[in-house]
Short mmCIF file of C-alpha atoms in Angstrom, two decimals:
data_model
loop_
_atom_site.label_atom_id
_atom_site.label_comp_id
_atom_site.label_asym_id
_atom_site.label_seq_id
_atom_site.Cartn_x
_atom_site.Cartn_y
_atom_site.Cartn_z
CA UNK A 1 27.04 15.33 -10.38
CA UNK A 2 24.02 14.47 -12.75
CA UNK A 3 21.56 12.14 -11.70
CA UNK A 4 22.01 10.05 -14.72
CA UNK A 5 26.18 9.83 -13.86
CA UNK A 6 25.38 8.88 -10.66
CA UNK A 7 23.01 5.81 -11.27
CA UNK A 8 25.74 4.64 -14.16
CA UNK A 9 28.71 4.48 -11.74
CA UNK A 10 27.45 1.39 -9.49
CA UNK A 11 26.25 -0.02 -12.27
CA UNK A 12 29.65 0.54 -14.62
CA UNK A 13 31.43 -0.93 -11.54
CA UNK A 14 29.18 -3.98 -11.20
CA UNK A 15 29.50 -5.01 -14.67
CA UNK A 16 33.67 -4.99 -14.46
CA UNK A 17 33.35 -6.78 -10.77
CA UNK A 18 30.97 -9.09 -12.55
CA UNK A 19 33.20 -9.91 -15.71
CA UNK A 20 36.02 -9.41 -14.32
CA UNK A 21 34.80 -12.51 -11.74
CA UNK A 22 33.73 -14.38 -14.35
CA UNK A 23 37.15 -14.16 -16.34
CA UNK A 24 38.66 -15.89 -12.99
CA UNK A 25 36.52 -18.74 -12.56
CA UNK A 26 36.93 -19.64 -15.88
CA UNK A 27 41.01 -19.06 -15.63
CA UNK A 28 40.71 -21.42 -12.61
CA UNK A 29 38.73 -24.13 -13.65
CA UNK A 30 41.06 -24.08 -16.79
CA UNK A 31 44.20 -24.36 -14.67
CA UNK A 32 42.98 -26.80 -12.54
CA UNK A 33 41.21 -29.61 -14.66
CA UNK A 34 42.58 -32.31 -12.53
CA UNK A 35 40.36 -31.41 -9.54
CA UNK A 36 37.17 -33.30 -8.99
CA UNK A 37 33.84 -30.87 -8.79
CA UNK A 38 33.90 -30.33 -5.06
CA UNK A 39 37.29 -29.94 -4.01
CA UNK A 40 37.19 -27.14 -7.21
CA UNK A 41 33.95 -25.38 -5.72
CA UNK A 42 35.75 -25.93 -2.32
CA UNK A 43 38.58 -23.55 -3.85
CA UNK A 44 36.68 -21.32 -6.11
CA UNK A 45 34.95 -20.32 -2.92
CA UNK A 46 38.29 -19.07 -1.53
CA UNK A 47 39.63 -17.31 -4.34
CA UNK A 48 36.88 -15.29 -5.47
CA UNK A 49 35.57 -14.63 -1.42
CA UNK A 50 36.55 -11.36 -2.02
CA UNK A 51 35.29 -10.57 -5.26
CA UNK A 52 31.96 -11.39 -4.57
CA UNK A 53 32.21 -9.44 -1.22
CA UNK A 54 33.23 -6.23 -3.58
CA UNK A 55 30.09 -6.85 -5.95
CA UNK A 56 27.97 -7.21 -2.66
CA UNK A 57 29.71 -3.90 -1.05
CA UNK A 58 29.04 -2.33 -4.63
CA UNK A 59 24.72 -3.69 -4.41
CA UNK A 60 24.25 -2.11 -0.59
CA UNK A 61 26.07 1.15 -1.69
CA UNK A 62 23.70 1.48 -5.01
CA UNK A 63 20.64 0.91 -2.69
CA UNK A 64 21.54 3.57 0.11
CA UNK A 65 19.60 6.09 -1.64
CA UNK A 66 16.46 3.59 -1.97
CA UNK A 67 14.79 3.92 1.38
CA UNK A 68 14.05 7.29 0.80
CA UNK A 69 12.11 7.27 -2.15
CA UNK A 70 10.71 4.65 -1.35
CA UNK A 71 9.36 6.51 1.91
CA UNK A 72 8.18 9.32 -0.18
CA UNK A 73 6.17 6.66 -2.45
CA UNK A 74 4.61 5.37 0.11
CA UNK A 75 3.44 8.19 2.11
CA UNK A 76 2.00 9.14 -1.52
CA UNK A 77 -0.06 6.01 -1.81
CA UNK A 78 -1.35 6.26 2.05
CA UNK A 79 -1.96 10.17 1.21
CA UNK A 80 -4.10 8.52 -1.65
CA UNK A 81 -5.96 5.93 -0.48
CA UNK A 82 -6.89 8.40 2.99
CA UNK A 83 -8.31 10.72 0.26
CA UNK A 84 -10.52 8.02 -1.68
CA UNK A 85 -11.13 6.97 1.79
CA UNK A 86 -12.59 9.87 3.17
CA UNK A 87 -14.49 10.57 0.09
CA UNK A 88 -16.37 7.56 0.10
CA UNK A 89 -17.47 7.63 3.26
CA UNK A 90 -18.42 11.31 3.66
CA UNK A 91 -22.04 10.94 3.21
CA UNK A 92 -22.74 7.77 5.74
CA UNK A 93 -19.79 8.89 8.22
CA UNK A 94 -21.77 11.05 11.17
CA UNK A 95 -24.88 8.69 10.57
CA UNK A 96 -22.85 5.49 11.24
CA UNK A 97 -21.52 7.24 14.06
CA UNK A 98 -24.87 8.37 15.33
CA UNK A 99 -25.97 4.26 15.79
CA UNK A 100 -23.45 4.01 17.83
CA UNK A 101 -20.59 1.94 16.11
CA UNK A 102 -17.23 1.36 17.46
CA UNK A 103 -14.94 4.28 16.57
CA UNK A 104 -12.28 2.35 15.58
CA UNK A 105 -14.36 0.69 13.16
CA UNK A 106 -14.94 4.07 11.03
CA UNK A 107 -11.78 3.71 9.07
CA UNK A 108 -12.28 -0.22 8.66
CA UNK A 109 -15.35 0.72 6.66
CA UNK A 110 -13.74 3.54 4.93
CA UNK A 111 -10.84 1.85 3.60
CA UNK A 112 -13.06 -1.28 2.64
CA UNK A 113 -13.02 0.40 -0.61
CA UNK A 114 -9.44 -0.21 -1.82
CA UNK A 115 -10.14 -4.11 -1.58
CA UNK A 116 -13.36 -3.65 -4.26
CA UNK A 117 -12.33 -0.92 -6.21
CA UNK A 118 -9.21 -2.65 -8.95
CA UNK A 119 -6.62 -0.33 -9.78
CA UNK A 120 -7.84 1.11 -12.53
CA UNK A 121 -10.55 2.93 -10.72
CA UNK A 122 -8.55 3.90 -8.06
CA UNK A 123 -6.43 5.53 -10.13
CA UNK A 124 -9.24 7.95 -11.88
CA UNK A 125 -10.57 8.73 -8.52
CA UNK A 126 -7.07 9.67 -7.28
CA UNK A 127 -6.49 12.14 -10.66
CA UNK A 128 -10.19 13.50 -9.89
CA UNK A 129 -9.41 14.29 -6.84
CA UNK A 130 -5.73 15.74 -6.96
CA UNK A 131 -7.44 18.27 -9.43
CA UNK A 132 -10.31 18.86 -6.97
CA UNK A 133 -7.80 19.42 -4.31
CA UNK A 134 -5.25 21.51 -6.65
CA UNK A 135 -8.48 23.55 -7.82
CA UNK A 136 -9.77 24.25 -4.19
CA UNK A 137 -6.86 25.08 -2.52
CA UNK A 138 -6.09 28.00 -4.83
CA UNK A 139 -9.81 29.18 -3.61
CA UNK A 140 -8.81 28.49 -0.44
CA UNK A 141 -11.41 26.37 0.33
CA UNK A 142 -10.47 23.89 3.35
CA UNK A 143 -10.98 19.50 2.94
CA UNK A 144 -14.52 19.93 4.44
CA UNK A 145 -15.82 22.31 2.08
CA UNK A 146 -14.06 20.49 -1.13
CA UNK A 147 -15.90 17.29 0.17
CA UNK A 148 -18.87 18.68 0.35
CA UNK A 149 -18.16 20.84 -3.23
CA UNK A 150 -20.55 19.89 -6.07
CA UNK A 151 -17.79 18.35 -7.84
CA UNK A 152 -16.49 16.46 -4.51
CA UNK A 153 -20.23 15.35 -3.97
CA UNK A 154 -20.10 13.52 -7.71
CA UNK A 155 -16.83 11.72 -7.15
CA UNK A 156 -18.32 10.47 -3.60
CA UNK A 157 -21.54 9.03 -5.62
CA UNK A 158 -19.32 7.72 -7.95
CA UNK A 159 -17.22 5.62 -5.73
CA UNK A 160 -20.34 4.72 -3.91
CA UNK A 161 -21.89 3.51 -6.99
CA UNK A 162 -19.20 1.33 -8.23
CA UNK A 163 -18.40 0.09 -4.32
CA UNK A 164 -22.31 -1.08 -3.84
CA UNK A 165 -22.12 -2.74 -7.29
CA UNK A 166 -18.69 -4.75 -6.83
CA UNK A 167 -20.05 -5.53 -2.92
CA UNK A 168 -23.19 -7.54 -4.72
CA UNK A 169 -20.77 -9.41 -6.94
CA UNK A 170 -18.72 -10.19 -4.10
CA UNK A 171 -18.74 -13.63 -2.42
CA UNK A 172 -16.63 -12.94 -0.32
CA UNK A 173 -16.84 -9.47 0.95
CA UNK A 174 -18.95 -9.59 3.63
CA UNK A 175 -17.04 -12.43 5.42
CA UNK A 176 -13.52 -10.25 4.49
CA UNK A 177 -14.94 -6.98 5.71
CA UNK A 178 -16.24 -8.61 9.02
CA UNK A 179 -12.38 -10.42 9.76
CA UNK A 180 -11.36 -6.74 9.47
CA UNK A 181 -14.04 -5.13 11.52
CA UNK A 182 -13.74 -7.95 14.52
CA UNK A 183 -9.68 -7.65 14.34
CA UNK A 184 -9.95 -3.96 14.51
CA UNK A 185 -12.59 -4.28 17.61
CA UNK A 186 -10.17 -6.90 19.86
CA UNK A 187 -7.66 -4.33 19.24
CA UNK A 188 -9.30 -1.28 20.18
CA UNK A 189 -12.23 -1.71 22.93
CA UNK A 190 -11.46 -1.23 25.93
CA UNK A 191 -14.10 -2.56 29.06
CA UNK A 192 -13.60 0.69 31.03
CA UNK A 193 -14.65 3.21 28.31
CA UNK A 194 -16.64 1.17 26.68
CA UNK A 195 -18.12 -1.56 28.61
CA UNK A 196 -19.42 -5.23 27.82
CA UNK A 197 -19.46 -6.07 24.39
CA UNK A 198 -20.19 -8.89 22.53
CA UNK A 199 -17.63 -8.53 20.35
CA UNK A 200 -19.11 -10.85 17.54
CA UNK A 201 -22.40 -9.36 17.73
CA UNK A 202 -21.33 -5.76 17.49
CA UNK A 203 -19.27 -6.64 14.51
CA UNK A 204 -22.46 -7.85 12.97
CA UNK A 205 -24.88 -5.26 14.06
CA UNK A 206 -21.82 -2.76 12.59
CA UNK A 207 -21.83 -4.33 9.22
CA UNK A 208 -25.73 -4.25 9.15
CA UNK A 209 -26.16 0.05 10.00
CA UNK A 210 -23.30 0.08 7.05
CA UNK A 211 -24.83 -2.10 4.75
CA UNK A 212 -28.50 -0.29 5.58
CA UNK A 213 -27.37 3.19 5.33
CA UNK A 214 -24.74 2.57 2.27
CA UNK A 215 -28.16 1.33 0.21
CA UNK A 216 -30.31 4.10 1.13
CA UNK A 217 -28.22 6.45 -0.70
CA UNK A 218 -29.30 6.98 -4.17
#
C-alpha cells in the first residue's frame, strides 16, 4: 500500500469518529433540554464511552509505527553530536589525558560543545563533516586519518574558535560545565582503581588543564 494511503486511513477514520461524535452530543443535548448541566455530562459520559474509546483505539494504532523512526532519529542526532564531539576535542584529547584527568571526564568536556555552539552552527559542522566522512570513506581512509585530514584539521579549529569565543561570553559556563564534570566524577570513580580523591578539587584542577590547553591552541 503507498505510504501516503496509509497515513490517510487513521486519519480519514478519525475525522468520521470525530464528527460522527460530535453529531451525537449535539442530538443528545437537543433531546434532552430538560436536564440540568451535570446530570447531562453525567449521561453524555455514558453514551459516547465508547466512541471516544474507538477515536482513542484509532490514536495508539496511528502511532505504532512512531517509535521506530523516532529511534532512527535519534541515533542520527547522537551519531551527530559524537562526530562534532570528537572533532572538537581531537587536538587537546591525549594531552588532557596525559595530566592525568578522570577518564570519565573526557566526554564531559567533549560534548561541552553542544551547550555553546546554537543550532545553527551545529548544523554546518554536521554537513561539513558528513561530506568529509562521505569523501574519505570512498578513499578508504579510516575516522583517525579523516580527523587528522587537512580538511578535518580546519573544521576542528573552527569549532574550537567559535567554542573559546562563546565560553568568554558565557556567565555561566564555567559553573554549568563543572555541575557536569563533578556529576560525571561521583558516578564514575571508584576508591580501588583510583584512590582518594577530592572530588571537588579534581573537578577544578580538570577544568583548569582544559581551560589552559584549549587557549594555547592557536
Amino acid at each position: 500500500m503507498p505510504k501516503d494511503t496509509e497515513t490517510a486511513k487513521p486519519a480519514d477514520e478519525l475525522d468520521s469518529l470525530r464528527q460522527a461524535l460530535l453529531r451525537k452530543i449535539v442530538k443528545y443535548a437537543r433531546d434532552n433540554i430538560d436536564l440540568n448541566n451535570d446530570t447531562l455530562v453525567e449521561e453524555l459520559e455514558k453514551e459516547t464511552r465508547s466512541q471516544f474509546e474507538k477515536i482513542i483505539s484509532v490514536c495508539k494504532e496511528a502511532a505504532a509505527g512512531a517509535p521506530a523512526k523516532k529511534r532512527i532519529k535519534r541515533k542520527d542526532r547522537m551519531l551527530r553530536k559524537d562526530h562534532i564531539s570528537r572533532f572538537f576535542l581531537r587536538y587537546i584529547e591525549n594531552q588532557l589525558r596525559k595530566t592525568g584527568v578522570h577518564h570519565s571526564l573526557i566526554a564531559v568536556f567533549a560534548n561541552s560543545v553542544h551547550y555553546l555552539a546554537d543550532e545553527t552552527q551545529i548544523l554546518q559542522w554536521t554537513e561539513k563533516i558528513n561530506r568529509l566522512m562521505e569523501f574519505g570513506g570512498k578513499k578508504g581512509a579510516d575516522y583517525d586519518t579523516i580527523l587528522d585530514s587537512k580538511p578535518g584539521k580546519m573544521i576542528t579549529e573552527e569549532i574550537m574558535a567559535v567554542y573559546k569565543k562563546e565560553m568568554s561570553k558565557s556567565s555561566g559556563f564555567e559553573k554549568k560545565l563543572k555541575n557536569n564534570l563533578d556529576e560525571a566524577l561521583v558516578k564514575n570513580f571508584n576508591p580501588d582503581v583510583d584512590g582518594e580523591m577530592n572530588i571537588e578539587d579534581e573537578v577544578n584542577r580538570s577544568f583548569k588543564e582544559f581551560v589552559k590547553l584549549l587557549q594555547a591552541k592557536r
